[in-house]
Amino acid sequence: MKDNVIHSALFGVAVGDALGVPVEFKDRSYLKKNPVVDYLGYMCWNQPPGTWSDDSSLTFCLAESLCKGYDLDDIATNFVKWYQTGYWGAHYKVFDIGGSTRYSIQRLIKGESPRYSGNMMESDNGNGSLMRILPIAFYLAEESDLDKIYKTVKEISSITHAHFRSVFACFIYIIFVLEILKNVEKRAAYKNMQNKVLSYIDGKGFNEKEVSLFERLLNNDIEKYKEDEIASSGYVLHSLEAAFWCLMNEDSYHKTVLKAVNLGGDTDTTAAIAGGLAGLLYGFDAIPQKWIDQLARKGDIMELCDRLGKKCNNMK
Ligand SMILES: [Mg+2]
């Protein structure tokens, strides 16, 4: 792994998130007339410019836990700490939380195991686990056993989002990230992801109706769809498709995250998910310096990335 690869991913998530926070829930037609081109402040959540939200907080909670190694109970403990005390909050407060995440964390607080705390209904497929899954790719970077990768991704998603659709979306995302970590070019990485995921699910007996929902990503080329065919709500499948679509159709970090924000809807999460990918693809130096400089708790994030980087190097 390259030296600052973790920095590129985690800052990639947080900068995308921070660009999207002020305009969360704005629709696409509003953003066509008033496109976001830089950090804004206040508006939706009344937060100063450079404030990231739950997407980054929970990503950092996972990254922080992985600095000690993989321990599902410890990851869940960090999520509870975030919810109760604002641990890894941009300003040490929680101002944005999804329904499934809230209910699952409340179950953890009552003593439920993180193996059973997640929501399992079809209606529980918001993007709340996809938005925070990225750091597990660093723990899995040397892993070639797809079963082990699937099982690990499933465990982490299922702390809050245990339905197959959410788990499978996280799996697709992580398989693609693992290709990018091997320095595979983005279109080849996308093709490799499709081949790996399709061969993995062959014969597994997964619900065919569920798998078929991912057809546009897995059996077609998501890049080729028109913008009005790409939705950007808080639904996990929309977020996954939108993130890939932005990444494939743009050629830099800043254009990718701005495209994601300006799709409207769940702006911060779409941009966080796309931003993690774009950070990894274009590298830390491609993230505009002014966006790094104005990011809340940038020193703490830097220090966290350093620590996780050391841990990953020691694992090899
Ligand atoms: Mg958010």
PDB file of C-alpha atoms in Angstrom, residues 12-269:
ATOM      1  CA  GLY A  12     -11.841  11.709   0.419  1.00  0.00           C
ATOM      2  CA  VAL A  13     -14.903  10.644   2.405  1.00  0.00           C
ATOM      3  CA  ALA A  14     -14.898  13.623   4.797  1.00  0.00           C
ATOM      4  CA  VAL A  15     -14.398  16.348   2.176  1.00  0.00           C
ATOM      5  CA  GLY A  16     -17.213  14.913   0.030  1.00  0.00           C
ATOM      6  CA  ASP A  17     -19.429  14.703   3.117  1.00  0.00           C
ATOM      7  CA  ALA A  18     -18.630  18.308   4.124  1.00  0.00           C
ATOM      8  CA  LEU A  19     -19.407  19.604   0.626  1.00  0.00           C
ATOM      9  CA  GLY A  20     -22.801  17.903   0.765  1.00  0.00           C
ATOM     10  CA  VAL A  21     -23.907  18.687   4.334  1.00  0.00           C
ATOM     11  CA  PRO A  22     -25.243  22.235   3.767  1.00  0.00           C
ATOM     12  CA  VAL A  23     -27.396  21.179   0.791  1.00  0.00           C
ATOM     13  CA  GLU A  24     -28.680  17.835   2.043  1.00  0.00           C
ATOM     14  CA  PHE A  25     -32.245  17.225   0.750  1.00  0.00           C
ATOM     15  CA  LYS A  26     -31.978  19.924  -1.961  1.00  0.00           C
ATOM     16  CA  ASP A  27     -33.315  18.523  -5.192  1.00  0.00           C
ATOM     17  CA  ARG A  28     -31.475  18.283  -8.487  1.00  0.00           C
ATOM     18  CA  SER A  29     -33.332  21.108 -10.196  1.00  0.00           C
ATOM     19  CA  TYR A  30     -32.390  23.515  -7.353  1.00  0.00           C
ATOM     20  CA  LEU A  31     -28.729  22.462  -7.616  1.00  0.00           C
ATOM     21  CA  LYS A  32     -28.760  22.846 -11.405  1.00  0.00           C
ATOM     22  CA  LYS A  33     -29.599  26.514 -10.830  1.00  0.00           C
ATOM     23  CA  ASN A  34     -27.357  26.854  -7.755  1.00  0.00           C
ATOM     24  CA  PRO A  35     -24.541  24.333  -8.169  1.00  0.00           C
ATOM     25  CA  VAL A  36     -22.209  23.737  -5.238  1.00  0.00           C
ATOM     26  CA  VAL A  37     -18.604  24.537  -6.220  1.00  0.00           C
ATOM     27  CA  ASP A  38     -17.027  25.020  -2.790  1.00  0.00           C
ATOM     28  CA  TYR A  39     -17.740  24.545   0.920  1.00  0.00           C
ATOM     29  CA  LEU A  40     -20.871  26.320   2.021  1.00  0.00           C
ATOM     30  CA  GLY A  41     -21.892  26.881   5.612  1.00  0.00           C
ATOM     31  CA  TYR A  42     -25.041  26.688   7.752  1.00  0.00           C
ATOM     32  CA  MET A  43     -28.150  26.112   5.599  1.00  0.00           C
ATOM     33  CA  CYS A  44     -29.424  22.554   6.148  1.00  0.00           C
ATOM     34  CA  TRP A  45     -27.816  21.631   9.492  1.00  0.00           C
ATOM     35  CA  ASN A  46     -26.629  25.105  10.560  1.00  0.00           C
ATOM     36  CA  GLN A  47     -22.986  23.977  10.684  1.00  0.00           C
ATOM     37  CA  PRO A  48     -19.917  26.046   9.729  1.00  0.00           C
ATOM     38  CA  PRO A  49     -18.099  25.322   6.419  1.00  0.00           C
ATOM     39  CA  GLY A  50     -15.961  22.174   6.481  1.00  0.00           C
ATOM     40  CA  THR A  51     -18.273  20.279   8.840  1.00  0.00           C
ATOM     41  CA  TRP A  52     -18.697  16.622   8.047  1.00  0.00           C
ATOM     42  CA  SER A  53     -21.506  14.432   9.393  1.00  0.00           C
ATOM     43  CA  ASP A  54     -22.447  10.894  10.508  1.00  0.00           C
ATOM     44  CA  ASP A  55     -20.970   9.355   7.350  1.00  0.00           C
ATOM     45  CA  SER A  56     -17.457  10.462   8.274  1.00  0.00           C
ATOM     46  CA  SER A  57     -17.948  10.068  12.035  1.00  0.00           C
ATOM     47  CA  LEU A  58     -18.848   6.388  11.699  1.00  0.00           C
ATOM     48  CA  THR A  59     -16.100   5.873   9.106  1.00  0.00           C
ATOM     49  CA  PHE A  60     -13.604   7.286  11.640  1.00  0.00           C
ATOM     50  CA  CYS A  61     -15.108   5.138  14.429  1.00  0.00           C
ATOM     51  CA  LEU A  62     -14.442   2.043  12.298  1.00  0.00           C
ATOM     52  CA  ALA A  63     -10.940   3.242  11.334  1.00  0.00           C
ATOM     53  CA  GLU A  64     -10.118   4.007  14.987  1.00  0.00           C
ATOM     54  CA  SER A  65     -11.175   0.532  16.061  1.00  0.00           C
ATOM     55  CA  LEU A  66      -9.174  -1.125  13.258  1.00  0.00           C
ATOM     56  CA  CYS A  67      -6.022   0.540  14.630  1.00  0.00           C
ATOM     57  CA  LYS A  68      -6.274  -2.109  17.364  1.00  0.00           C
ATOM     58  CA  GLY A  69      -7.163  -4.946  14.967  1.00  0.00           C
ATOM     59  CA  TYR A  70     -10.504  -6.396  13.901  1.00  0.00           C
ATOM     60  CA  ASP A  71     -12.964  -6.634  16.781  1.00  0.00           C
ATOM     61  CA  LEU A  72     -16.687  -6.334  16.048  1.00  0.00           C
ATOM     62  CA  ASP A  73     -17.570  -5.538  19.674  1.00  0.00           C
ATOM     63  CA  ASP A  74     -15.022  -2.725  19.755  1.00  0.00           C
ATOM     64  CA  ILE A  75     -16.375  -1.236  16.503  1.00  0.00           C
ATOM     65  CA  ALA A  76     -19.885  -1.298  18.005  1.00  0.00           C
ATOM     66  CA  THR A  77     -18.583   0.303  21.208  1.00  0.00           C
ATOM     67  CA  ASN A  78     -17.219   3.193  19.139  1.00  0.00           C
ATOM     68  CA  PHE A  79     -20.590   3.625  17.390  1.00  0.00           C
ATOM     69  CA  VAL A  80     -22.294   3.818  20.802  1.00  0.00           C
ATOM     70  CA  LYS A  81     -19.703   6.344  22.014  1.00  0.00           C
ATOM     71  CA  TRP A  82     -20.407   8.482  18.954  1.00  0.00           C
ATOM     72  CA  TYR A  83     -24.170   8.364  19.572  1.00  0.00           C
ATOM     73  CA  GLN A  84     -23.918   9.077  23.295  1.00  0.00           C
ATOM     74  CA  THR A  85     -21.015  11.524  23.514  1.00  0.00           C
ATOM     75  CA  GLY A  86     -20.315  12.876  20.016  1.00  0.00           C
ATOM     76  CA  TYR A  87     -17.038  10.915  19.883  1.00  0.00           C
ATOM     77  CA  TRP A  88     -15.604  11.473  16.391  1.00  0.00           C
ATOM     78  CA  GLY A  89     -18.178  14.175  15.749  1.00  0.00           C
ATOM     79  CA  ALA A  90     -16.899  17.103  13.676  1.00  0.00           C
ATOM     80  CA  HIS A  91     -17.750  19.357  16.634  1.00  0.00           C
ATOM     81  CA  TYR A  92     -18.212  16.536  19.171  1.00  0.00           C
ATOM     82  CA  LYS A  93     -21.965  16.432  18.571  1.00  0.00           C
ATOM     83  CA  VAL A  94     -24.348  14.231  16.569  1.00  0.00           C
ATOM     84  CA  PHE A  95     -26.548  16.331  14.301  1.00  0.00           C
ATOM     85  CA  ASP A  96     -27.477  13.792  11.619  1.00  0.00           C
ATOM     86  CA  ILE A  97     -28.384  10.122  12.072  1.00  0.00           C
ATOM     87  CA  GLY A  98     -30.363   7.635   9.996  1.00  0.00           C
ATOM     88  CA  GLY A  99     -33.271   5.594  11.364  1.00  0.00           C
ATOM     89  CA  SER A 100     -31.739   2.110  11.099  1.00  0.00           C
ATOM     90  CA  THR A 101     -28.499   3.337  12.635  1.00  0.00           C
ATOM     91  CA  ARG A 102     -30.328   4.940  15.561  1.00  0.00           C
ATOM     92  CA  TYR A 103     -32.472   1.861  16.329  1.00  0.00           C
ATOM     93  CA  SER A 104     -29.506  -0.500  16.058  1.00  0.00           C
ATOM     94  CA  ILE A 105     -27.316   1.608  18.328  1.00  0.00           C
ATOM     95  CA  GLN A 106     -30.162   1.811  20.846  1.00  0.00           C
ATOM     96  CA  ARG A 107     -30.270  -2.012  20.802  1.00  0.00           C
ATOM     97  CA  LEU A 108     -26.516  -2.095  21.439  1.00  0.00           C
ATOM     98  CA  ILE A 109     -26.977   0.254  24.393  1.00  0.00           C
ATOM     99  CA  LYS A 110     -29.541  -2.188  25.842  1.00  0.00           C
ATOM    100  CA  GLY A 111     -26.906  -4.928  25.675  1.00  0.00           C
ATOM    101  CA  GLU A 112     -27.610  -6.595  22.329  1.00  0.00           C
ATOM    102  CA  SER A 113     -24.629  -8.174  20.566  1.00  0.00           C
ATOM    103  CA  PRO A 114     -23.466  -6.369  17.385  1.00  0.00           C
ATOM    104  CA  ARG A 115     -24.062  -9.722  15.680  1.00  0.00           C
ATOM    105  CA  TYR A 116     -27.814  -9.257  16.230  1.00  0.00           C
ATOM    106  CA  SER A 117     -28.295  -5.498  16.523  1.00  0.00           C
ATOM    107  CA  GLY A 118     -28.902  -4.702  12.849  1.00  0.00           C
ATOM    108  CA  ASN A 119     -32.198  -4.030  11.124  1.00  0.00           C
ATOM    109  CA  MET A 120     -33.244  -6.783   8.726  1.00  0.00           C
ATOM    110  CA  MET A 121     -36.393  -5.607   6.960  1.00  0.00           C
ATOM    111  CA  GLU A 122     -36.527  -4.688   3.292  1.00  0.00           C
ATOM    112  CA  SER A 123     -37.384  -1.133   4.337  1.00  0.00           C
ATOM    113  CA  ASP A 124     -34.093  -0.944   6.274  1.00  0.00           C
ATOM    114  CA  ASN A 125     -31.951  -0.495   3.185  1.00  0.00           C
ATOM    115  CA  GLY A 126     -30.820   3.073   3.578  1.00  0.00           C
ATOM    116  CA  ASN A 127     -27.193   3.879   2.781  1.00  0.00           C
ATOM    117  CA  GLY A 128     -26.148   3.935   6.473  1.00  0.00           C
ATOM    118  CA  SER A 129     -23.708   1.026   6.358  1.00  0.00           C
ATOM    119  CA  LEU A 130     -22.345   1.690   2.859  1.00  0.00           C
ATOM    120  CA  MET A 131     -21.359   5.224   3.891  1.00  0.00           C
ATOM    121  CA  ARG A 132     -19.045   3.973   6.662  1.00  0.00           C
ATOM    122  CA  ILE A 133     -17.679   0.666   5.278  1.00  0.00           C
ATOM    123  CA  LEU A 134     -14.543   1.901   3.482  1.00  0.00           C
ATOM    124  CA  PRO A 135     -11.843   1.457   6.186  1.00  0.00           C
ATOM    125  CA  ILE A 136     -12.378  -2.322   6.301  1.00  0.00           C
ATOM    126  CA  ALA A 137     -10.770  -2.471   2.839  1.00  0.00           C
ATOM    127  CA  PHE A 138      -7.412  -1.696   4.481  1.00  0.00           C
ATOM    128  CA  TYR A 139      -7.795  -4.600   6.862  1.00  0.00           C
ATOM    129  CA  LEU A 140      -8.747  -6.850   3.906  1.00  0.00           C
ATOM    130  CA  ALA A 141      -6.147  -5.510   1.445  1.00  0.00           C
ATOM    131  CA  GLU A 142      -4.021  -8.666   1.504  1.00  0.00           C
ATOM    132  CA  GLU A 143      -7.016 -11.016   1.615  1.00  0.00           C
ATOM    133  CA  SER A 144      -7.830 -13.056  -1.492  1.00  0.00           C
ATOM    134  CA  ASP A 145     -10.520 -15.336  -0.026  1.00  0.00           C
ATOM    135  CA  LEU A 146     -13.818 -13.827  -1.216  1.00  0.00           C
ATOM    136  CA  ASP A 147     -15.742 -15.777   1.421  1.00  0.00           C
ATOM    137  CA  LYS A 148     -13.699 -14.163   4.163  1.00  0.00           C
ATOM    138  CA  ILE A 149     -14.195 -10.737   2.571  1.00  0.00           C
ATOM    139  CA  TYR A 150     -17.964 -11.265   2.260  1.00  0.00           C
ATOM    140  CA  LYS A 151     -18.281 -12.527   5.825  1.00  0.00           C
ATOM    141  CA  THR A 152     -16.310  -9.603   7.265  1.00  0.00           C
ATOM    142  CA  VAL A 153     -18.188  -6.983   5.243  1.00  0.00           C
ATOM    143  CA  LYS A 154     -21.488  -8.626   6.244  1.00  0.00           C
ATOM    144  CA  GLU A 155     -20.594  -8.495   9.942  1.00  0.00           C
ATOM    145  CA  ILE A 156     -19.718  -4.816   9.833  1.00  0.00           C
ATOM    146  CA  SER A 157     -22.718  -3.773   7.755  1.00  0.00           C
ATOM    147  CA  SER A 158     -25.003  -5.853   9.959  1.00  0.00           C
ATOM    148  CA  ILE A 159     -24.215  -3.924  13.138  1.00  0.00           C
ATOM    149  CA  THR A 160     -26.853  -1.554  11.776  1.00  0.00           C
ATOM    150  CA  HIS A 161     -27.903  -2.812   8.309  1.00  0.00           C
ATOM    151  CA  ALA A 162     -28.362  -6.588   8.192  1.00  0.00           C
ATOM    152  CA  HIS A 163     -30.572  -7.001   5.117  1.00  0.00           C
ATOM    153  CA  PHE A 164     -28.929  -8.758   2.142  1.00  0.00           C
ATOM    154  CA  ARG A 165     -29.258  -5.691  -0.081  1.00  0.00           C
ATOM    155  CA  SER A 166     -27.209  -3.462   2.211  1.00  0.00           C
ATOM    156  CA  VAL A 167     -24.612  -6.163   2.794  1.00  0.00           C
ATOM    157  CA  PHE A 168     -24.301  -6.896  -0.921  1.00  0.00           C
ATOM    158  CA  ALA A 169     -23.949  -3.189  -1.757  1.00  0.00           C
ATOM    159  CA  CYS A 170     -21.086  -2.924   0.754  1.00  0.00           C
ATOM    160  CA  PHE A 171     -19.490  -6.070  -0.700  1.00  0.00           C
ATOM    161  CA  ILE A 172     -19.554  -4.670  -4.264  1.00  0.00           C
ATOM    162  CA  TYR A 173     -18.050  -1.398  -3.052  1.00  0.00           C
ATOM    163  CA  ILE A 174     -15.263  -3.121  -1.116  1.00  0.00           C
ATOM    164  CA  ILE A 175     -14.398  -5.510  -3.968  1.00  0.00           C
ATOM    165  CA  PHE A 176     -13.985  -2.469  -6.228  1.00  0.00           C
ATOM    166  CA  VAL A 177     -11.867  -0.669  -3.600  1.00  0.00           C
ATOM    167  CA  LEU A 178      -9.611  -3.722  -3.276  1.00  0.00           C
ATOM    168  CA  GLU A 179      -8.978  -3.525  -7.036  1.00  0.00           C
ATOM    169  CA  ILE A 180      -8.135   0.183  -6.815  1.00  0.00           C
ATOM    170  CA  LEU A 181      -5.757  -0.604  -3.931  1.00  0.00           C
ATOM    171  CA  LYS A 182      -3.887  -2.891  -6.334  1.00  0.00           C
ATOM    172  CA  ASN A 183      -3.459   0.151  -8.612  1.00  0.00           C
ATOM    173  CA  VAL A 184      -5.772  -1.223 -11.275  1.00  0.00           C
ATOM    174  CA  GLU A 185      -7.085   1.496 -13.635  1.00  0.00           C
ATOM    175  CA  LYS A 186     -10.703   2.439 -12.865  1.00  0.00           C
ATOM    176  CA  ARG A 187     -12.454   0.831 -15.845  1.00  0.00           C
ATOM    177  CA  ALA A 188     -10.436  -2.353 -15.508  1.00  0.00           C
ATOM    178  CA  ALA A 189     -11.155  -2.269 -11.754  1.00  0.00           C
ATOM    179  CA  TYR A 190     -14.873  -1.944 -12.488  1.00  0.00           C
ATOM    180  CA  LYS A 191     -14.746  -4.937 -14.883  1.00  0.00           C
ATOM    181  CA  ASN A 192     -12.734  -6.985 -12.383  1.00  0.00           C
ATOM    182  CA  MET A 193     -15.248  -6.128  -9.662  1.00  0.00           C
ATOM    183  CA  GLN A 194     -18.109  -7.341 -11.881  1.00  0.00           C
ATOM    184  CA  ASN A 195     -16.328 -10.597 -12.722  1.00  0.00           C
ATOM    185  CA  LYS A 196     -15.323 -11.296  -9.132  1.00  0.00           C
ATOM    186  CA  VAL A 197     -18.745 -10.563  -7.664  1.00  0.00           C
ATOM    187  CA  LEU A 198     -20.593 -12.535 -10.366  1.00  0.00           C
ATOM    188  CA  SER A 199     -18.350 -15.559  -9.997  1.00  0.00           C
ATOM    189  CA  TYR A 200     -18.582 -15.335  -6.203  1.00  0.00           C
ATOM    190  CA  ILE A 201     -22.389 -15.382  -6.127  1.00  0.00           C
ATOM    191  CA  ASP A 202     -22.618 -18.229  -8.641  1.00  0.00           C
ATOM    192  CA  GLY A 203     -24.028 -21.233  -6.812  1.00  0.00           C
ATOM    193  CA  LYS A 204     -24.305 -19.418  -3.483  1.00  0.00           C
ATOM    194  CA  GLY A 205     -28.095 -19.589  -3.504  1.00  0.00           C
ATOM    195  CA  PHE A 206     -28.569 -15.883  -2.855  1.00  0.00           C
ATOM    196  CA  ASN A 207     -32.094 -14.611  -3.517  1.00  0.00           C
ATOM    197  CA  GLU A 208     -32.199 -14.066  -7.282  1.00  0.00           C
ATOM    198  CA  LYS A 209     -34.694 -11.245  -7.067  1.00  0.00           C
ATOM    199  CA  GLU A 210     -32.361  -9.407  -4.705  1.00  0.00           C
ATOM    200  CA  VAL A 211     -29.304  -9.985  -6.875  1.00  0.00           C
ATOM    201  CA  SER A 212     -31.203  -8.831  -9.979  1.00  0.00           C
ATOM    202  CA  LEU A 213     -31.638  -5.382  -8.406  1.00  0.00           C
ATOM    203  CA  PHE A 214     -27.899  -4.903  -8.956  1.00  0.00           C
ATOM    204  CA  GLU A 215     -28.108  -5.742 -12.665  1.00  0.00           C
ATOM    205  CA  ARG A 216     -27.299  -2.216 -13.871  1.00  0.00           C
ATOM    206  CA  LEU A 217     -24.076  -2.285 -11.866  1.00  0.00           C
ATOM    207  CA  LEU A 218     -23.079  -5.905 -12.340  1.00  0.00           C
ATOM    208  CA  ASN A 219     -24.303  -6.895 -15.799  1.00  0.00           C
ATOM    209  CA  ASN A 220     -24.274  -3.555 -17.573  1.00  0.00           C
ATOM    210  CA  ASP A 221     -21.990  -0.546 -17.524  1.00  0.00           C
ATOM    211  CA  ILE A 222     -23.260   2.025 -15.030  1.00  0.00           C
ATOM    212  CA  GLU A 223     -21.157   4.719 -16.702  1.00  0.00           C
ATOM    213  CA  LYS A 224     -23.365   4.638 -19.800  1.00  0.00           C
ATOM    214  CA  TYR A 225     -26.640   5.619 -18.136  1.00  0.00           C
ATOM    215  CA  LYS A 226     -27.938   9.157 -18.531  1.00  0.00           C
ATOM    216  CA  GLU A 227     -28.047  11.469 -15.555  1.00  0.00           C
ATOM    217  CA  ASP A 228     -31.833  11.313 -15.347  1.00  0.00           C
ATOM    218  CA  GLU A 229     -31.568   7.529 -14.992  1.00  0.00           C
ATOM    219  CA  ILE A 230     -29.397   7.909 -11.883  1.00  0.00           C
ATOM    220  CA  ALA A 231     -31.223   8.495  -8.603  1.00  0.00           C
ATOM    221  CA  SER A 232     -29.574   9.978  -5.513  1.00  0.00           C
ATOM    222  CA  SER A 233     -31.895   9.300  -2.595  1.00  0.00           C
ATOM    223  CA  GLY A 234     -30.828   7.737   0.703  1.00  0.00           C
ATOM    224  CA  TYR A 235     -31.627   4.233  -0.610  1.00  0.00           C
ATOM    225  CA  VAL A 236     -28.493   2.086  -0.631  1.00  0.00           C
ATOM    226  CA  LEU A 237     -28.835   0.947  -4.237  1.00  0.00           C
ATOM    227  CA  HIS A 238     -29.286   4.536  -5.446  1.00  0.00           C
ATOM    228  CA  SER A 239     -26.206   5.682  -3.512  1.00  0.00           C
ATOM    229  CA  LEU A 240     -24.042   2.860  -4.805  1.00  0.00           C
ATOM    230  CA  GLU A 241     -25.075   3.420  -8.420  1.00  0.00           C
ATOM    231  CA  ALA A 242     -24.701   7.189  -8.134  1.00  0.00           C
ATOM    232  CA  ALA A 243     -21.220   6.921  -6.580  1.00  0.00           C
ATOM    233  CA  PHE A 244     -19.981   4.629  -9.357  1.00  0.00           C
ATOM    234  CA  TRP A 245     -21.649   6.772 -12.009  1.00  0.00           C
ATOM    235  CA  CYS A 246     -19.932   9.962 -10.767  1.00  0.00           C
ATOM    236  CA  LEU A 247     -16.570   8.230 -10.460  1.00  0.00           C
ATOM    237  CA  MET A 248     -16.725   6.714 -13.933  1.00  0.00           C
ATOM    238  CA  ASN A 249     -17.932   9.863 -15.664  1.00  0.00           C
ATOM    239  CA  GLU A 250     -15.421  12.297 -14.159  1.00  0.00           C
ATOM    240  CA  ASP A 251     -11.642  12.380 -14.200  1.00  0.00           C
ATOM    241  CA  SER A 252     -10.613  14.135 -10.989  1.00  0.00           C
ATOM    242  CA  TYR A 253     -11.369  14.134  -7.267  1.00  0.00           C
ATOM    243  CA  HIS A 254     -13.013  17.535  -7.165  1.00  0.00           C
ATOM    244  CA  LYS A 255     -15.197  16.957 -10.236  1.00  0.00           C
ATOM    245  CA  THR A 256     -16.342  13.574  -8.882  1.00  0.00           C
ATOM    246  CA  VAL A 257     -17.457  14.880  -5.479  1.00  0.00           C
ATOM    247  CA  LEU A 258     -19.090  18.018  -6.892  1.00  0.00           C
ATOM    248  CA  LYS A 259     -20.977  15.888  -9.401  1.00  0.00           C
ATOM    249  CA  ALA A 260     -22.179  13.695  -6.527  1.00  0.00           C
ATOM    250  CA  VAL A 261     -23.311  16.665  -4.418  1.00  0.00           C
ATOM    251  CA  ASN A 262     -25.054  18.329  -7.334  1.00  0.00           C
ATOM    252  CA  LEU A 263     -27.160  15.227  -8.035  1.00  0.00           C
ATOM    253  CA  GLY A 264     -29.149  16.435  -5.016  1.00  0.00           C
ATOM    254  CA  GLY A 265     -31.064  14.374  -2.476  1.00  0.00           C
ATOM    255  CA  ASP A 266     -28.757  12.626  -0.034  1.00  0.00           C
ATOM    256  CA  THR A 267     -25.926  14.912  -1.106  1.00  0.00           C
ATOM    257  CA  ASP A 268     -23.490  14.348   1.768  1.00  0.00           C
ATOM    258  CA  THR A 269     -23.694  10.568   1.665  1.00  0.00           C
TER     259      THR A 269
END
